[in-house]
XYZ file of C-alpha atoms in Angstrom:
456
model
C 38.161 -13.184 -1.572
C 37.400 -9.525 -2.305
C 36.059 -7.463 0.578
C 34.386 -4.062 0.424
C 36.578 -1.395 2.079
C 35.045 0.243 5.144
C 34.404 3.973 4.766
C 34.019 6.293 7.756
C 30.636 7.596 6.636
C 27.250 7.018 8.242
C 23.966 7.799 6.495
C 20.614 7.917 8.262
C 17.628 7.805 5.892
C 14.307 9.096 7.189
C 11.100 10.729 6.002
C 11.142 14.451 5.306
C 9.881 16.468 8.317
C 7.324 18.485 6.356
C 6.724 16.678 3.031
C 5.154 13.267 3.336
C 6.716 11.371 0.451
C 10.189 12.972 0.402
C 13.182 11.331 2.080
C 16.126 12.905 3.905
C 19.674 11.611 4.324
C 21.694 12.847 7.306
C 25.456 12.300 6.889
C 28.150 11.966 9.531
C 31.731 10.681 9.590
C 35.155 11.908 8.458
C 34.505 10.583 4.938
C 30.888 11.721 4.694
C 31.815 13.615 1.520
C 31.937 10.285 -0.360
C 28.323 9.540 0.475
C 27.487 13.188 -0.205
C 28.865 13.012 -3.756
C 27.114 9.726 -4.455
C 23.727 11.032 -3.369
C 24.101 14.295 -5.286
C 24.945 12.283 -8.398
C 21.647 10.418 -7.880
C 19.806 13.797 -7.858
C 19.482 14.238 -4.095
C 19.360 17.921 -3.115
C 21.349 19.589 -0.324
C 18.843 21.107 2.121
C 21.041 21.677 5.210
C 24.547 21.030 6.469
C 25.198 17.327 5.807
C 21.512 16.786 5.044
C 20.204 15.941 1.558
C 16.677 15.286 0.363
C 15.273 13.023 -2.335
C 12.200 14.661 -3.823
C 10.217 13.223 -6.724
C 6.897 13.890 -8.446
C 5.731 10.258 -8.393
C 5.725 9.557 -4.619
C 8.291 6.794 -5.197
C 10.979 8.265 -2.945
C 11.013 5.292 -0.523
C 11.695 2.883 -3.396
C 14.571 4.943 -4.786
C 15.900 5.668 -1.295
C 16.088 1.931 -0.719
C 17.962 1.612 -4.013
C 20.384 4.333 -2.893
C 20.879 2.549 0.434
C 21.933 -0.625 -1.368
C 24.469 1.266 -3.499
C 25.931 3.091 -0.499
C 26.203 -0.106 1.520
C 27.920 -1.891 -1.371
C 30.614 0.806 -1.262
C 31.298 0.231 2.431
C 29.174 3.093 3.789
C 27.070 2.425 6.872
C 23.379 3.068 6.182
C 20.612 3.209 8.781
C 16.951 3.325 7.751
C 14.506 4.856 10.233
C 11.592 2.536 11.172
C 8.908 4.799 9.707
C 10.790 5.016 6.398
C 11.251 1.242 6.393
C 7.500 0.948 6.827
C 6.980 3.155 3.764
C 9.487 1.043 1.799
C 7.563 -2.111 2.697
C 4.150 -0.621 2.010
C 2.180 -1.901 -0.964
C 0.172 0.825 -2.685
C -1.294 1.601 -6.080
C -2.570 4.679 -7.868
C -6.344 4.968 -7.829
C -7.966 5.370 -11.265
C -4.657 4.757 -13.037
C -5.281 5.297 -16.790
C -3.295 2.177 -17.768
C -4.786 -0.505 -15.472
C -3.077 -3.293 -17.413
C 0.326 -2.199 -16.102
C 1.989 -4.155 -13.337
C 3.327 -2.286 -10.299
C 6.873 -2.362 -11.696
C 5.655 -1.124 -15.072
C 3.792 1.752 -13.424
C 7.014 2.664 -11.639
C 8.884 2.567 -14.970
C 6.387 4.951 -16.582
C 6.654 7.270 -13.568
C 10.443 7.223 -13.729
C 10.388 8.282 -17.382
C 8.087 11.159 -16.390
C 10.523 12.026 -13.594
C 13.375 12.240 -16.107
C 11.371 14.670 -18.250
C 10.571 16.761 -15.184
C 14.236 16.807 -14.130
C 15.378 17.751 -17.636
C 12.998 20.733 -17.582
C 14.015 21.685 -14.032
C 17.742 21.540 -14.831
C 17.342 23.588 -18.020
C 18.205 20.709 -20.346
C 14.747 20.712 -21.937
C 13.535 24.156 -23.032
C 9.742 24.451 -23.208
C 8.619 26.730 -26.061
C 4.849 26.645 -25.530
C 2.064 24.835 -23.717
C -1.702 24.344 -23.979
C -4.594 22.443 -22.443
C -6.180 19.871 -24.758
C -9.401 19.563 -22.764
C -8.063 16.774 -20.563
C -4.517 17.608 -19.579
C -1.532 19.845 -20.248
C 0.450 19.445 -23.465
C 3.684 21.187 -24.349
C 6.402 21.437 -26.975
C 10.124 21.847 -26.263
C 13.675 21.166 -27.402
C 16.551 19.362 -25.700
C 19.658 21.546 -25.402
C 23.239 20.360 -25.656
C 22.346 16.709 -26.112
C 20.460 15.325 -29.089
C 18.893 18.637 -29.968
C 15.616 16.870 -30.730
C 12.303 18.609 -30.242
C 9.474 16.827 -28.436
C 5.738 16.965 -27.945
C 4.816 16.316 -24.303
C 1.476 15.012 -23.073
C 0.292 14.865 -19.461
C 1.333 16.185 -16.072
C 3.472 14.989 -13.179
C 3.973 11.190 -13.121
C 1.867 10.755 -16.294
C 3.878 13.084 -18.558
C 5.214 11.299 -21.649
C 6.957 12.140 -24.900
C 4.153 11.637 -27.409
C 6.053 12.662 -30.551
C 9.488 13.882 -31.718
C 10.605 16.350 -34.397
C 13.835 17.077 -36.228
C 13.767 20.793 -35.437
C 12.087 23.360 -33.179
C 10.430 24.922 -36.228
C 8.731 21.654 -37.191
C 7.649 21.095 -33.611
C 6.169 24.570 -33.218
C 4.307 24.418 -36.534
C 2.747 21.063 -35.611
C 1.870 22.253 -32.100
C 0.307 25.485 -33.335
C -1.702 23.603 -35.944
C -3.249 21.392 -33.260
C -3.484 23.796 -30.307
C -3.365 27.242 -31.883
C -6.335 28.690 -30.019
C -5.211 27.416 -26.623
C -1.437 27.766 -27.119
C 0.536 29.898 -24.676
C 4.238 30.669 -24.842
C 6.668 29.238 -22.299
C 6.178 26.436 -19.793
C 2.866 25.716 -18.100
C 2.258 26.911 -14.523
C 3.541 24.534 -11.876
C 1.192 21.784 -10.768
C 0.471 21.315 -7.071
C 2.818 18.335 -7.072
C 5.643 20.316 -8.703
C 5.115 23.202 -6.304
C 5.244 20.852 -3.316
C 8.416 19.245 -4.667
C 10.043 22.663 -4.969
C 9.177 23.447 -1.365
C 10.652 20.137 -0.204
C 13.952 20.970 -1.926
C 14.170 24.356 -0.210
C 16.865 24.735 2.483
C 15.788 23.420 5.875
C 16.260 25.782 8.801
C 16.595 22.728 11.012
C 19.381 20.782 12.624
C 19.661 17.061 12.141
C 18.275 16.527 15.652
C 15.168 18.535 14.725
C 14.343 16.441 11.666
C 12.308 14.050 13.806
C 8.703 15.304 13.808
C 6.397 14.585 16.691
C 4.279 11.505 16.008
C 0.614 12.299 15.394
C -1.860 11.417 18.090
C -3.985 8.340 17.303
C -7.580 9.002 16.313
C -10.660 7.005 17.199
C -12.188 5.329 14.138
C -14.661 2.532 13.390
C -13.031 -0.727 14.363
C -12.643 -1.909 10.768
C -10.464 1.153 9.991
C -8.163 0.690 12.987
C -4.463 -0.142 12.696
C -3.488 -3.797 12.635
C -1.453 -3.307 15.784
C 0.983 -5.876 17.160
C -0.447 -9.306 16.366
C 2.436 -11.106 18.080
C 1.762 -9.268 21.326
C -1.960 -9.979 20.953
C -1.313 -13.727 20.739
C 1.131 -13.647 23.654
C -1.432 -11.842 25.823
C -4.087 -14.393 24.868
C -1.842 -17.332 25.761
C -0.810 -15.750 29.069
C -4.469 -15.310 30.028
C -5.672 -18.757 28.945
C -3.654 -21.625 30.347
C -5.838 -24.190 28.560
C -4.063 -23.230 25.322
C -0.517 -24.457 24.764
C 2.061 -22.649 22.611
C 3.982 -24.489 19.930
C 6.542 -23.120 17.476
C 7.511 -24.582 14.107
C 11.089 -25.520 13.377
C 11.624 -22.264 11.435
C 10.121 -19.978 14.115
C 8.006 -18.353 11.400
C 4.747 -19.717 12.809
C 3.243 -20.139 16.266
C 0.501 -22.659 17.050
C -1.871 -22.227 19.974
C -3.605 -25.559 20.647
C -6.394 -26.127 23.148
C -5.790 -28.838 25.714
C -8.621 -30.851 24.133
C -6.652 -30.880 20.866
C -9.865 -29.937 19.027
C -9.230 -26.219 18.506
C -6.030 -24.974 16.885
C -4.855 -21.440 16.143
C -2.005 -20.843 13.713
C -0.272 -17.443 13.463
C 2.270 -16.656 10.732
C 4.495 -13.882 12.066
C 5.914 -12.258 8.940
C 2.938 -12.420 6.559
C 2.407 -9.469 4.225
C -0.606 -7.193 4.771
C -2.970 -9.087 2.444
C -1.600 -12.566 3.144
C -3.220 -14.991 5.562
C -1.644 -14.566 8.978
C -4.215 -16.366 11.156
C -5.922 -19.732 10.686
C -8.384 -21.086 13.246
C -9.645 -24.645 12.852
C -11.981 -26.789 14.966
C -12.166 -30.591 15.005
C -14.736 -33.015 16.374
C -11.908 -35.179 17.773
C -8.108 -34.706 17.782
C -7.804 -37.041 14.781
C -10.939 -36.177 12.790
C -11.373 -33.898 9.788
C -11.947 -30.197 10.358
C -15.461 -29.116 11.263
C -14.831 -25.506 10.288
C -11.980 -23.113 9.530
C -11.575 -19.334 9.686
C -8.699 -17.200 8.344
C -7.613 -13.566 8.751
C -5.052 -11.529 6.843
C -2.098 -9.753 8.433
C -3.688 -6.272 8.186
C -6.784 -7.284 10.155
C -7.281 -4.710 12.964
C -6.258 -5.851 16.413
C -9.722 -5.208 17.967
C -11.326 -7.554 15.433
C -8.833 -10.288 16.293
C -9.295 -9.575 19.994
C -13.031 -10.250 19.633
C -12.316 -13.463 17.754
C -9.871 -14.743 20.366
C -12.212 -13.817 23.211
C -15.010 -15.866 21.670
C -12.663 -18.782 21.103
C -11.602 -18.637 24.735
C -15.265 -18.895 25.760
C -15.476 -22.173 23.843
C -18.887 -21.301 22.409
C -19.862 -23.265 19.305
C -16.867 -25.544 18.891
C -19.120 -28.544 18.490
C -21.082 -27.223 15.515
C -22.915 -30.046 13.804
C -21.103 -30.583 10.530
C -24.021 -32.387 8.938
C -26.501 -29.594 9.606
C -27.378 -27.409 6.607
C -26.404 -23.735 6.555
C -29.967 -22.476 6.566
C -31.562 -19.044 6.680
C -31.788 -19.197 10.467
C -28.016 -19.644 10.809
C -27.267 -16.838 8.350
C -29.692 -14.490 10.118
C -28.174 -15.254 13.509
C -24.666 -14.541 12.218
C -25.584 -11.152 10.740
C -28.365 -9.855 13.002
C -26.129 -7.149 14.552
C -25.480 -5.737 11.082
C -29.178 -5.590 10.236
C -29.946 -3.979 13.583
C -27.270 -1.328 12.878
C -28.865 -0.403 9.553
C -26.337 -1.975 7.212
C -27.525 -2.284 3.624
C -28.741 -5.796 2.794
C -28.843 -7.001 -0.811
C -28.980 -10.202 -2.833
C -27.070 -10.488 -6.087
C -27.347 -13.937 -7.597
C -25.311 -16.295 -5.426
C -24.174 -13.449 -3.149
C -25.920 -12.119 -0.070
C -24.326 -8.863 1.079
C -24.348 -6.635 4.124
C -22.567 -3.310 3.548
C -21.851 -0.536 6.044
C -23.559 2.847 5.504
C -20.221 4.311 4.386
C -19.588 1.438 1.969
C -16.046 0.753 3.173
C -16.674 -2.583 4.877
C -19.052 -5.464 4.471
C -19.910 -9.136 4.839
C -20.477 -11.511 1.913
C -22.218 -14.886 2.069
C -21.733 -17.128 -0.969
C -24.719 -19.479 -1.208
C -23.069 -21.512 -3.962
C -19.911 -21.987 -1.887
C -22.020 -22.964 1.132
C -23.589 -25.822 -0.818
C -20.155 -27.048 -1.884
C -18.729 -26.588 1.626
C -16.105 -24.152 0.347
C -13.634 -22.647 2.803
C -14.607 -19.155 1.601
C -18.350 -19.244 2.197
C -18.164 -16.142 4.412
C -15.982 -13.132 3.641
C -15.651 -10.125 5.929
C -13.767 -7.273 4.256
C -12.779 -3.643 4.678
C -11.241 -1.313 2.121
C -12.095 0.449 -1.142
C -14.302 -2.466 -2.314
C -14.536 -6.264 -1.906
C -12.176 -6.786 -4.850
C -9.471 -4.536 -3.349
C -9.761 -5.135 0.395
C -7.348 -3.753 2.940
C -7.989 -6.838 5.073
C -10.252 -9.872 4.992
C -11.579 -12.602 7.251
C -12.927 -15.745 5.573
C -14.896 -18.601 7.098
C -16.203 -22.001 6.035
C -19.927 -22.911 6.092
C -20.085 -24.476 9.567
C -18.231 -21.710 11.389
C -20.337 -21.143 14.520
C -23.023 -18.487 14.132
C -22.150 -17.193 17.599
C -18.563 -16.558 16.474
C -19.682 -14.738 13.331
C -22.321 -12.816 15.277
C -19.646 -11.593 17.682
C -17.554 -10.348 14.762
C -20.644 -8.674 13.257
C -21.351 -6.939 16.572
C -17.774 -5.667 16.671
C -17.919 -4.342 13.105
C -21.238 -2.613 13.678
C -20.523 -0.860 16.963
C -16.921 -0.960 18.167
C -14.178 1.571 17.613
C -10.397 1.353 17.509
C -7.360 3.578 17.199
C -5.636 4.596 14.015
C -2.352 6.452 13.951
C -1.683 8.328 10.723
C 1.873 7.599 9.593
C 3.617 10.493 7.880
C 5.541 8.001 5.775
C 2.361 6.779 4.189
C 0.536 9.999 3.446
C 0.195 10.507 -0.281
C 1.053 6.922 -1.185
C -1.994 4.878 -0.335
C -4.652 3.664 -2.718
C -6.444 6.995 -2.279
C -3.807 8.600 -4.468
C -5.468 9.854 -7.616
C -3.754 10.053 -10.952
C -4.177 12.826 -13.447
C -6.740 12.979 -16.239
C -8.130 9.690 -17.561
C -7.280 10.395 -21.180
C -3.744 9.470 -22.194
C -2.345 8.646 -25.629
C -0.764 5.314 -26.431
C 2.752 6.362 -27.380
C 6.142 4.774 -27.774
C 7.298 6.041 -24.399
C 4.806 3.816 -22.582
C 4.481 0.810 -24.837
C 7.705 -0.755 -23.600
C 6.795 -0.422 -19.967
C 3.104 -1.298 -20.230
C 2.320 -3.844 -22.881
C -1.261 -4.357 -23.989
C -3.119 -7.219 -22.324
């Protein structure tokens, strides 16, 4: 059996103290030079004594830092990942208004990595830019690779969207073609740095900090509408609920991945999945007429649902109001009105669109949907409470079946309309959420992107 030799080198990966998406590596140990050489070979930059930084133009540093951690560990180097960086590694995010929406997340990352290589080649002097211009949408440029293939290239786009749109056999051919197309707008030399490139340069500058000073003070939490609050600790929330309500018993599954809270009557059951991803169902509440009957109603909530919203739900369940909803009763206008009256009273926009009845907050970033068609078919997703960019891309959702008690839904509506919660801005996440905006919408279909993003 082959074992990996142990190396006296310890690497701590963390977020950069002043640049949100960059990552730092602090090295210690008598053989730290081995880790140092490996990181430099992967284009990490020395920014202080035994401190290197990974800085990219595509905000993908956490992904590539995780890749570096795997390589270091495979060589016998001890790697520690700070919790806030681990959170950024686990975070799911997408570019808003990405010009190639058919690309998968991995394909988007592949396109960005090709753009990163072009950027690095220019930065390291391997790609000489002869001229640049603006084509009305974005920056274009022409340049020649030095000391490698010697090919000349036509570049289109900026930052993580820059691609090689065409190649030429010589600089003369490239310049003639570029001047023919962009003569009036053409300027000699490279284009001015973009904001992203300028920020990357600042992040690579030497840090006048010691390793102990790399830990920035955590930002103070801010008060926000409840639907924008952090998810908080759902496990602790359930434990507190069970401690306060002895009529609920706690049961664990054989794998310890799920906890069940069951009322002593055996007619109300709460299931909590501990390690669910942000948009996966983490909570399922179901009520039964008898311990052995079919479900009367069911409600679910995703893992990113804010703690105050779940707190309101659990409080109402503890009150026992509405468990015995009549399954045979129709979901009529009176029931719908009762469930959503707090939203109407708070001035939420009410609209009807075919089968959908909607209530949307004044800011448009949260809402409640009632599906009349699903209600007739007794679908589990008759009600949908959401928050996020839009109902099709929610940050979190709560769904409910037709006979979910109106009092329970009304309590949730009251919470959404009036309550507040706390949100702590994580430095690891800044610049990587769905609010990230790509460059110009126009982008040519070229060979450099066709392999990564196939047409659909």
